[in-house]
Short mmCIF file of C-alpha atoms and ligand atoms in Angstrom, two decimals:
data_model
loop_
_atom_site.label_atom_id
_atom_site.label_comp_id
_atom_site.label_asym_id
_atom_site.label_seq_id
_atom_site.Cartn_x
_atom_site.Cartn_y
_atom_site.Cartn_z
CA UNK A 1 14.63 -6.66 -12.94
CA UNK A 2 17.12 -3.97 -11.50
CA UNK A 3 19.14 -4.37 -9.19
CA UNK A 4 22.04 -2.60 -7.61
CA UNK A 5 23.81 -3.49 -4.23
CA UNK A 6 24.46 -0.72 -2.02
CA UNK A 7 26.33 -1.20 1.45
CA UNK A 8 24.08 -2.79 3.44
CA UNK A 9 21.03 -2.36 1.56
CA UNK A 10 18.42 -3.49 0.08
CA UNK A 11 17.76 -2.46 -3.63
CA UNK A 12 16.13 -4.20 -5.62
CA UNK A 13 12.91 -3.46 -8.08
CA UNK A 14 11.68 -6.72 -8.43
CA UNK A 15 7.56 -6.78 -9.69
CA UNK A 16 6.13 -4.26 -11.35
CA UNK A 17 2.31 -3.93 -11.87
CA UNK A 18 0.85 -5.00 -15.20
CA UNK A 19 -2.65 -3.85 -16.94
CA UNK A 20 -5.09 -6.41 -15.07
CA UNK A 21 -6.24 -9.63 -16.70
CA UNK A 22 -9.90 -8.87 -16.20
CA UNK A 23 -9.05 -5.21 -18.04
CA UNK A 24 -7.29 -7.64 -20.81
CA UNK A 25 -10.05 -10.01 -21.09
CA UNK A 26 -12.87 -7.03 -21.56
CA UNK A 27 -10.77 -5.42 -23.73
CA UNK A 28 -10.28 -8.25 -26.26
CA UNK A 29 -14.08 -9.07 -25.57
CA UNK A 30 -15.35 -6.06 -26.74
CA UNK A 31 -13.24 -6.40 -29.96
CA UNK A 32 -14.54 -9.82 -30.78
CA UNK A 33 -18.64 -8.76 -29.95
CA UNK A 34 -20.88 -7.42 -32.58
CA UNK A 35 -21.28 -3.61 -31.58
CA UNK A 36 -24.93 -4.19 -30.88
CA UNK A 37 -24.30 -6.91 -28.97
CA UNK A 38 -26.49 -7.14 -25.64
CA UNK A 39 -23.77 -7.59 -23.18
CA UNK A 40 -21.80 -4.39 -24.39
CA UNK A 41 -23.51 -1.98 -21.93
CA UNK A 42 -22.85 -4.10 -18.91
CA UNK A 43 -19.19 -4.62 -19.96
CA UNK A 44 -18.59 -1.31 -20.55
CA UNK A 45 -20.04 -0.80 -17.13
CA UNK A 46 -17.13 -3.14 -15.55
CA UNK A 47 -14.68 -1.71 -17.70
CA UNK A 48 -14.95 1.85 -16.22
CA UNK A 49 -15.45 0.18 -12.61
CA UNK A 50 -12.01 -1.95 -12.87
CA UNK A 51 -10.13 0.89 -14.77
CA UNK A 52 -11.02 3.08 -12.12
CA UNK A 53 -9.60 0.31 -9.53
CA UNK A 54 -6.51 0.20 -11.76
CA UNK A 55 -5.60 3.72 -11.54
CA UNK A 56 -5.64 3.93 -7.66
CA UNK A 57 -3.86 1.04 -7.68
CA UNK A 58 -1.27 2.39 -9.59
CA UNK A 59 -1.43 5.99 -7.89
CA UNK A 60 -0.74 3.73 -4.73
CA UNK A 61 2.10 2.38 -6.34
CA UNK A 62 3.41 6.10 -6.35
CA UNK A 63 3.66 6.76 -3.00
CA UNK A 64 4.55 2.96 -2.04
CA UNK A 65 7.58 3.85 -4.08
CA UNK A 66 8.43 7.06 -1.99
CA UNK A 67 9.28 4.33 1.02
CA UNK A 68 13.20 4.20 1.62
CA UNK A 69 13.95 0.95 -0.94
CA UNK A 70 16.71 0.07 1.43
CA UNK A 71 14.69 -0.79 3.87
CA UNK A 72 11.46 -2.34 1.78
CA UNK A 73 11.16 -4.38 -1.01
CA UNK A 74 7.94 -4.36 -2.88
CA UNK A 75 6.17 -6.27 -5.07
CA UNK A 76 3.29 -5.61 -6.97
CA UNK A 77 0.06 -7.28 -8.50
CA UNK A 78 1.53 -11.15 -7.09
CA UNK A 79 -0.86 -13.79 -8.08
CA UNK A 80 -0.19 -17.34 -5.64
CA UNK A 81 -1.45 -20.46 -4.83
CA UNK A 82 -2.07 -22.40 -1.75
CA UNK A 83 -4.55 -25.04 -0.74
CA UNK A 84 -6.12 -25.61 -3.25
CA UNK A 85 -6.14 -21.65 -3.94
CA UNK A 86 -5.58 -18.72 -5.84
CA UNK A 87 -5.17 -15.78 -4.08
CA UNK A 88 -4.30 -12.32 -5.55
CA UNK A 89 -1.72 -9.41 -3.22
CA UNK A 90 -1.95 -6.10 -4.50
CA UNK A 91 1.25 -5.61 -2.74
CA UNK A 92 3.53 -6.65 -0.55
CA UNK A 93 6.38 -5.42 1.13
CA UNK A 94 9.19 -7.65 2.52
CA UNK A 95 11.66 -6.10 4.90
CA UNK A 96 14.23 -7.72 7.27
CA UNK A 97 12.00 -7.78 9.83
CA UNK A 98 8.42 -8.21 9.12
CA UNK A 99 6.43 -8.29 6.05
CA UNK A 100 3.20 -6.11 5.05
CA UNK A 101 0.20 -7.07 2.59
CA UNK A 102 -1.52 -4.25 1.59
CA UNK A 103 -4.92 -4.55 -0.11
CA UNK A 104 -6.08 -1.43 -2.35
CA UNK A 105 -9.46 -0.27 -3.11
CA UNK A 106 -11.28 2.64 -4.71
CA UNK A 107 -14.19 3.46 -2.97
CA UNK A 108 -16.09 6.62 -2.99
CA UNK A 109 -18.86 8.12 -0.25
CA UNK A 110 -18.50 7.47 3.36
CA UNK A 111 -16.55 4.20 4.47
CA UNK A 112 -17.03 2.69 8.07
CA UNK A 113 -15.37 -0.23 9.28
CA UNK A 114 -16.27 -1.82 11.94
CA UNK A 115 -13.77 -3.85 13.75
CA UNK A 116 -16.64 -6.12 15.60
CA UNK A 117 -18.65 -7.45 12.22
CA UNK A 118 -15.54 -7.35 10.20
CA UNK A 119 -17.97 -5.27 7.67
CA UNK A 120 -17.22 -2.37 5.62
CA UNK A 121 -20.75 0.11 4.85
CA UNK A 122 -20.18 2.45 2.26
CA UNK A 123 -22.51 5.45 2.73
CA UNK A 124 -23.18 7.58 -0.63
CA UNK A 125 -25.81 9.47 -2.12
CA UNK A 126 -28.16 8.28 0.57
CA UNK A 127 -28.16 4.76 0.35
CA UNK A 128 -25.69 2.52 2.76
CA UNK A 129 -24.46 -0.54 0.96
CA UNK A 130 -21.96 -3.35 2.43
CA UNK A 131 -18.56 -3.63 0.32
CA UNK A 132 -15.61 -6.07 -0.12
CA UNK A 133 -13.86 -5.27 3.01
CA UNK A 134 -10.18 -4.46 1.62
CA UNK A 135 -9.21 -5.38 5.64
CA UNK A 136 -10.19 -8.88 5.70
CA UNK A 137 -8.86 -9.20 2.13
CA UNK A 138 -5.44 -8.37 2.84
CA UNK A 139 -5.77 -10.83 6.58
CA UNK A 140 -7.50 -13.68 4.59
CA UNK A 141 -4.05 -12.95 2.34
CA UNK A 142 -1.50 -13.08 5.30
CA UNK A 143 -2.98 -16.48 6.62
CA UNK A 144 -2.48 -17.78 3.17
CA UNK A 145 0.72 -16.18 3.13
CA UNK A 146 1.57 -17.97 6.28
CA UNK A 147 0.67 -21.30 5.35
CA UNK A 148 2.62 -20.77 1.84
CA UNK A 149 5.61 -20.28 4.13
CA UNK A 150 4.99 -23.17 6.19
CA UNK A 151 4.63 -25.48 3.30
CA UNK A 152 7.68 -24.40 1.67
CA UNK A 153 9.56 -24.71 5.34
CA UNK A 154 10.53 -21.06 5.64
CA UNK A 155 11.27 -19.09 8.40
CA UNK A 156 8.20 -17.40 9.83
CA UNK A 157 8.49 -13.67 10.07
CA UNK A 158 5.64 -11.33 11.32
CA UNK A 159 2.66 -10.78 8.78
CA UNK A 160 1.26 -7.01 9.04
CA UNK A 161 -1.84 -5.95 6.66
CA UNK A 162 -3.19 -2.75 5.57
CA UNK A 163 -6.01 -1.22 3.35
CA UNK A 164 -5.71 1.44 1.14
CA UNK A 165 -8.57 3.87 0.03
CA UNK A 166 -7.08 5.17 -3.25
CA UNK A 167 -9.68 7.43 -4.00
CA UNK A 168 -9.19 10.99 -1.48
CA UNK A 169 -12.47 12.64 -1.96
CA UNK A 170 -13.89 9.37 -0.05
CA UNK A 171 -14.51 9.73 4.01
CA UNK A 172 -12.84 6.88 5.88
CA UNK A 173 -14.41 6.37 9.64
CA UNK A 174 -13.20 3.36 11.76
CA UNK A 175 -14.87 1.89 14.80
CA UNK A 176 -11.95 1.47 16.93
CA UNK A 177 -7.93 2.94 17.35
CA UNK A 178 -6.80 -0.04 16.02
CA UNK A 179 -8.69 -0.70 12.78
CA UNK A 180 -7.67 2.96 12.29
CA UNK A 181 -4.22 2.17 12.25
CA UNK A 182 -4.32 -0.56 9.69
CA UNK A 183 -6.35 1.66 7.16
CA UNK A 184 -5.17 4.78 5.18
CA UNK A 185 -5.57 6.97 1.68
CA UNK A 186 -2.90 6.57 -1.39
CA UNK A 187 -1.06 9.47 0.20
CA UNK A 188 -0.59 8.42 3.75
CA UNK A 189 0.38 5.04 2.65
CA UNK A 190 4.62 5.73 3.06
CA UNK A 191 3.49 7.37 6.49
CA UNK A 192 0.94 4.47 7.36
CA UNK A 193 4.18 1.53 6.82
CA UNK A 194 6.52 3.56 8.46
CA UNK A 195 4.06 3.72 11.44
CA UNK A 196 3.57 0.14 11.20
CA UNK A 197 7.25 -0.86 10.94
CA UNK A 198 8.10 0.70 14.47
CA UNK A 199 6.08 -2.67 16.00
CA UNK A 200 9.33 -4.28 14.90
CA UNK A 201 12.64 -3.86 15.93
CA UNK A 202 14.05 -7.29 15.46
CA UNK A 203 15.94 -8.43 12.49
CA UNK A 204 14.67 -12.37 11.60
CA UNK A 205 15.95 -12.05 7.87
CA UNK A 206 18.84 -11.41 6.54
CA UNK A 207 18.85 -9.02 3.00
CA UNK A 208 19.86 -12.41 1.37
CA UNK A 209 17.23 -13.79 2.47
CA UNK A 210 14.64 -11.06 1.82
CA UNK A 211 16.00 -11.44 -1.61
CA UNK A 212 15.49 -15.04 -2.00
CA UNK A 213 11.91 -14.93 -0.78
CA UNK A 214 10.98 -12.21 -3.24
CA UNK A 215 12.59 -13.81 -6.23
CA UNK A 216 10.41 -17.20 -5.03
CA UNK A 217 7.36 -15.44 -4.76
CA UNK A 218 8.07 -14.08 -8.19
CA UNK A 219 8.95 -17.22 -9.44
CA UNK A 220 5.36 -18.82 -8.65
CA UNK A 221 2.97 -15.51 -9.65
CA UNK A 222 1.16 -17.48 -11.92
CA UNK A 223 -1.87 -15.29 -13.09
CA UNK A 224 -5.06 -17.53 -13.77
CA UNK A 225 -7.16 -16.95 -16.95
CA UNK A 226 -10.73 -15.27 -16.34
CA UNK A 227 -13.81 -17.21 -17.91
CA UNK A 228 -15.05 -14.57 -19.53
CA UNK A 229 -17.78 -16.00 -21.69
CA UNK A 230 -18.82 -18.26 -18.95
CA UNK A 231 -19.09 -14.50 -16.66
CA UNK A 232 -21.29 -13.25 -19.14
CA UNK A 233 -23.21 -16.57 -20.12
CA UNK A 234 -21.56 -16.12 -23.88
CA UNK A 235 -20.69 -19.09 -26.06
CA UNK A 236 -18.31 -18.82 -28.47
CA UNK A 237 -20.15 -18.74 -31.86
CA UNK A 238 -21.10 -14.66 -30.63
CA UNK A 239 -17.41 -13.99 -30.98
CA UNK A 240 -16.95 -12.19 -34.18
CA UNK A 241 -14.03 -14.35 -36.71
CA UNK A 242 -11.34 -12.81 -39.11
CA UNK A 243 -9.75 -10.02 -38.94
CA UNK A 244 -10.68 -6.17 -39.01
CA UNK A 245 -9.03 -3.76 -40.50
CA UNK A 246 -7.47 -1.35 -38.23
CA UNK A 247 -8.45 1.54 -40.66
CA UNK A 248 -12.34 1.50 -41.67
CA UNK A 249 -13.28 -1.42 -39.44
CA UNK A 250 -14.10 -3.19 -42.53
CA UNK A 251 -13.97 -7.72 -41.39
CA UNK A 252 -12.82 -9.63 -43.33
CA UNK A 253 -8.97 -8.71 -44.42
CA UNK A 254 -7.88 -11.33 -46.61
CA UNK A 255 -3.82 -12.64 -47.12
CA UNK A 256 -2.53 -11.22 -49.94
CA UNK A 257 1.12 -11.50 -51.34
CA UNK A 258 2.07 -11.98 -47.45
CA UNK A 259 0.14 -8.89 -46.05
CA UNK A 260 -3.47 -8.72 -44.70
CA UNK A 261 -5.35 -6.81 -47.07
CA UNK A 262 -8.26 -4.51 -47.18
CA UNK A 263 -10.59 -4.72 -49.97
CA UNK A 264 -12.28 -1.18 -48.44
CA UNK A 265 -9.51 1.56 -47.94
CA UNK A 266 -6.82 -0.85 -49.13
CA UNK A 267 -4.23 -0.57 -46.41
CA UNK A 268 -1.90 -3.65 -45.88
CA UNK A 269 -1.14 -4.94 -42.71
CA UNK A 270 2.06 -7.47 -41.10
CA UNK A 271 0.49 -8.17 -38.10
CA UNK A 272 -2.43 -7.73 -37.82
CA UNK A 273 -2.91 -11.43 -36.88
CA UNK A 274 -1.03 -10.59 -33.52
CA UNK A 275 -4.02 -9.17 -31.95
CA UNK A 276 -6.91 -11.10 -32.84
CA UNK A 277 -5.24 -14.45 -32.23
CA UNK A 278 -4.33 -12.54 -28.42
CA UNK A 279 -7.77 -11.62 -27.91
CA UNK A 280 -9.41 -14.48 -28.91
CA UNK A 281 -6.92 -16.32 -26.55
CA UNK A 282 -7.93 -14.30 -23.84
CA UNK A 283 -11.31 -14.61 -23.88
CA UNK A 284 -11.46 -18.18 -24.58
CA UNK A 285 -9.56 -19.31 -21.50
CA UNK A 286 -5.94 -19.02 -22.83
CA UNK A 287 -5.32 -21.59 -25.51
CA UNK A 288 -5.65 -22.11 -28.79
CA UNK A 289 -5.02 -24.86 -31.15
CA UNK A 290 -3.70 -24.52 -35.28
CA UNK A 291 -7.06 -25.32 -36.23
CA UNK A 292 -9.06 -23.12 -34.08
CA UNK A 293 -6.34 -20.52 -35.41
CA UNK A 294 -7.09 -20.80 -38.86
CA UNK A 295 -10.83 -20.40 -38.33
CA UNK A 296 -10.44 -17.27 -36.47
CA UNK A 297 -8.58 -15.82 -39.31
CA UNK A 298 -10.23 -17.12 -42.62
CA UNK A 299 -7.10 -18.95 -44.20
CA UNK A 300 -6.61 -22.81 -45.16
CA UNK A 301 -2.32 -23.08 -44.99
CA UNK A 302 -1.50 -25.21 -41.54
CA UNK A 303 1.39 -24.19 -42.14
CA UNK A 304 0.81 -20.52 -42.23
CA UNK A 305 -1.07 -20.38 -38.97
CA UNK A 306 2.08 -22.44 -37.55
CA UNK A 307 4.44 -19.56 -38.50
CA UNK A 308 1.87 -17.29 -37.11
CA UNK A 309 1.83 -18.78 -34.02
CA UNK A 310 5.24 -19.88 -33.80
CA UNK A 311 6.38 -16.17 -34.23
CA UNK A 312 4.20 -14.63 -31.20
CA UNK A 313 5.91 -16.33 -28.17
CA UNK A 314 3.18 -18.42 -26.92
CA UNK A 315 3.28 -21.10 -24.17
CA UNK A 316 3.13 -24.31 -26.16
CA UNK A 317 1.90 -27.62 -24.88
CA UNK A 318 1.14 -31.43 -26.86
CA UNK A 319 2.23 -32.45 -30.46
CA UNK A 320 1.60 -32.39 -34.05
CA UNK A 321 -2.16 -31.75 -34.16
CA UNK A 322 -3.54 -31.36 -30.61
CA UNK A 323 -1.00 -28.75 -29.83
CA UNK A 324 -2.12 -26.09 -28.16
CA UNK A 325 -0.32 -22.49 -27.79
CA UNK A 326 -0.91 -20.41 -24.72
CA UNK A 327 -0.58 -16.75 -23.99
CA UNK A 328 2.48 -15.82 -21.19
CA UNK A 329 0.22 -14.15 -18.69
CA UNK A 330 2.40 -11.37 -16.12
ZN1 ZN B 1 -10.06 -0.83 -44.44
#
C-alpha cells in the first residue's frame, strides 16, 4: 500500500489487480492433467477467453489510473460478501462525494443495449447472440453495495455504475441517451467518470472517511476458491501425482540428499515442491492436509511434508493430524 498525504488530497493506491483465480485454477489444472486428457481442448478454450478478459481489464486499469488520484480512489478486482453472497467489482472508485462501480467486459462484434429488456445482443459474423450484460452487473453490484453499507451502519453516499467495452475494434449502440451515458470503451473511461462526477457537487464524505471505507472494503475482499473439478465433472484420481521435472518433463523427481532429483537429465531442484503443492491446492478447493501432501509428492517423512508446508505461508487451520493448510488467495 502507498500512500502519501498531500494538502487536501486524496492519495492513496490501495488494491491492485491480481492474475484471476479462474486463470490460477486452469493454469494449475492443466499442469496436473495427462496431456491427452479429454478436457484439455475445452480448457484451453476458457483459458484464451478469460485471458483475453484479463487483459482489457487491465488495459482499463490504464486509463482508470489517468483519473486525478486526488479526487478518486480506486480499487481493483474487490471480491465481497453480502446476504448470503459473493459478489465480484471489477472496480470501484470512491470519491468524497459519490462512489462508481464499474463493470469491464471484452466483447467483440456489434453490442446493443437496450435500456427496456435490460439485454445486451452481440451481433458478429452474422449471428446475434444475448451476452452477460456488464450494465446490470455493475447495478446488481451497487444494490449489494448498498445493503453492505447499510449493514455495517455507514453513511449512504450516491452509487453510480458504468460498463466498460475493453476491446475498441467492437461497435457499441445504445437504445436510449441515458444507457449511453453509463457505457464507454477502455479509452473514454477517465472522460466517461469525469462526465459522471459533474451529477455531484456535494461533499457527504470526508477524505478520512473515504479512506476508512476503502481500507474496510479491503479488509473483507475475500476471494472464494473455484470448483474446478466439479466445473469440468473431474474427480481427483485424473490429477497427475509427484513432481515433474521442470527440465525434460520427466514425473517422478525423487528427494535426494535434500534436492528433488531427476533420474532423466539430472538437474536438482529446491523447490520444486512449491508449485505442485500450489496447484494441487488450487484445483482441489484450497486445502490440503500432511497426508494428502505426501501423496502428491511420493515421499513417506511427516515430518518433511510439515517443513514443506510450514515454509510456503499457507493459511493453517485444526491440529496435529487433521490440519489443514490453505493457500492466501488476493
Ligand atoms: Zn529431467
Amino acid at each position: 500500500m502507498v500512500e502519501k498525504k498531500k494538502k487536501g488530497v486524496i492519495f492513496l493506491l490501495i488494491k491492485a489487480r491480481g492474475i484471476p483465480i479462474w486463470i490460477q485454477c486452469l493454469e494449475a489444472l492443466l499442469r496436473l492433467l495427462p496431456q491427452n486428457h479429454r478436457v484439455i481442448p475445452d480448457i484451453n478454450r476458457n483459458l484464451k477467453y478469460r485471458r483475453k478478459g484479463y487483459n482489457g481489464e487491465k488495459s482499463s486499469d490504464y486509463y482508470a489510473n489517468l483519473l486525478d488520484k486526488t479526487e478518486f480512489l480506486i480499487l481493483h478486482d474487490l471480491s465481497l460478501f453480502h446476504n448470503k453472497l459473493h459478489f465480484q467489482i471489477d472496480t470501484l472508485i470512491l470519491t468524497t462525494r459519490f462512489l462508481l462501480i464499474i463493470e469491464i467486459k471484452c466483447l467483440e462484434g456489434e453490442l446493443y443495449f437496450n435500456h427496456e429488456t435490460g439485454q445486451l445482443t452481440v451481433s458478429h459474423h452474422q449471428t446475434v447472440t444475448g451476452a452477460d450484460n456488464p450494465l446490470i452487473q455493475a447495478l446488481n453490484h451497487c444494490t449489494q453495495l448498498k445493503g453492505w453499507f447499510r449493514d455495517r451502519k455507514m453513511i449512504e453516499v450516491p452509487m453510480e455504475h458504468l460498463a466498460i467495452i475493453s476491446n475498441t475494434q467492437s461497435v457499441i449502440r445504445c437504445s436510449n441517451y441515458e444507457t449511453a451515458r453509463h457505457v464507454g470503451t477502455d479509452k473514454s473511461l477517465p472522460l466517461k467518470v469525469m462526465e459522471l462526477s459533474k451529477r455531484y457537487k456535494k461533499e457527504l464524505l470526508t477524505e478520512k472517511e473515504v479512506k476508512r471505507i476503502a481500507k474496510a472494503l479491503k479488509k473483507v475482499h475475500s476471494p472464494q476458491p473455484i470448483n474446478i473439478l466439479g466445473f469440468y465433472k473431474l474427480k481427483p484420481e485424473e490429477l497427475l501425482n509427484y513432481i515433474a521435472c521442470p527440465n525434460c518433463g520427466y514425473r517422478p523427481m525423487v528427494r535426494f540428499r535434500g534436492y528433488w532429483h531427476c533420474k532423466i537429465c539430472y538437474v536438482n531442484s529446491k523447490d520444486a515442491h512449491v508449485g505442485v503443492i500450489s496447484d494441487h491446492l488450487l484445483v482441489k478447493g484450497n486445502r490440503i492436509t500432511n497426508l494428502e501432501c505426501r501423496l502428491i509428492l511420493g515421499i513417506d517423512s511427516l515430518k518433511l511434508a510439515n517443513k514443506m508446508l510450514t515454509s510456503m505461508d499457507l493459511n493453517r487451520e485444526g491440529k496435529t493430524k487433521g490440519r489443514r493448510y490453505t493457500l492466501k488467495l488476493t
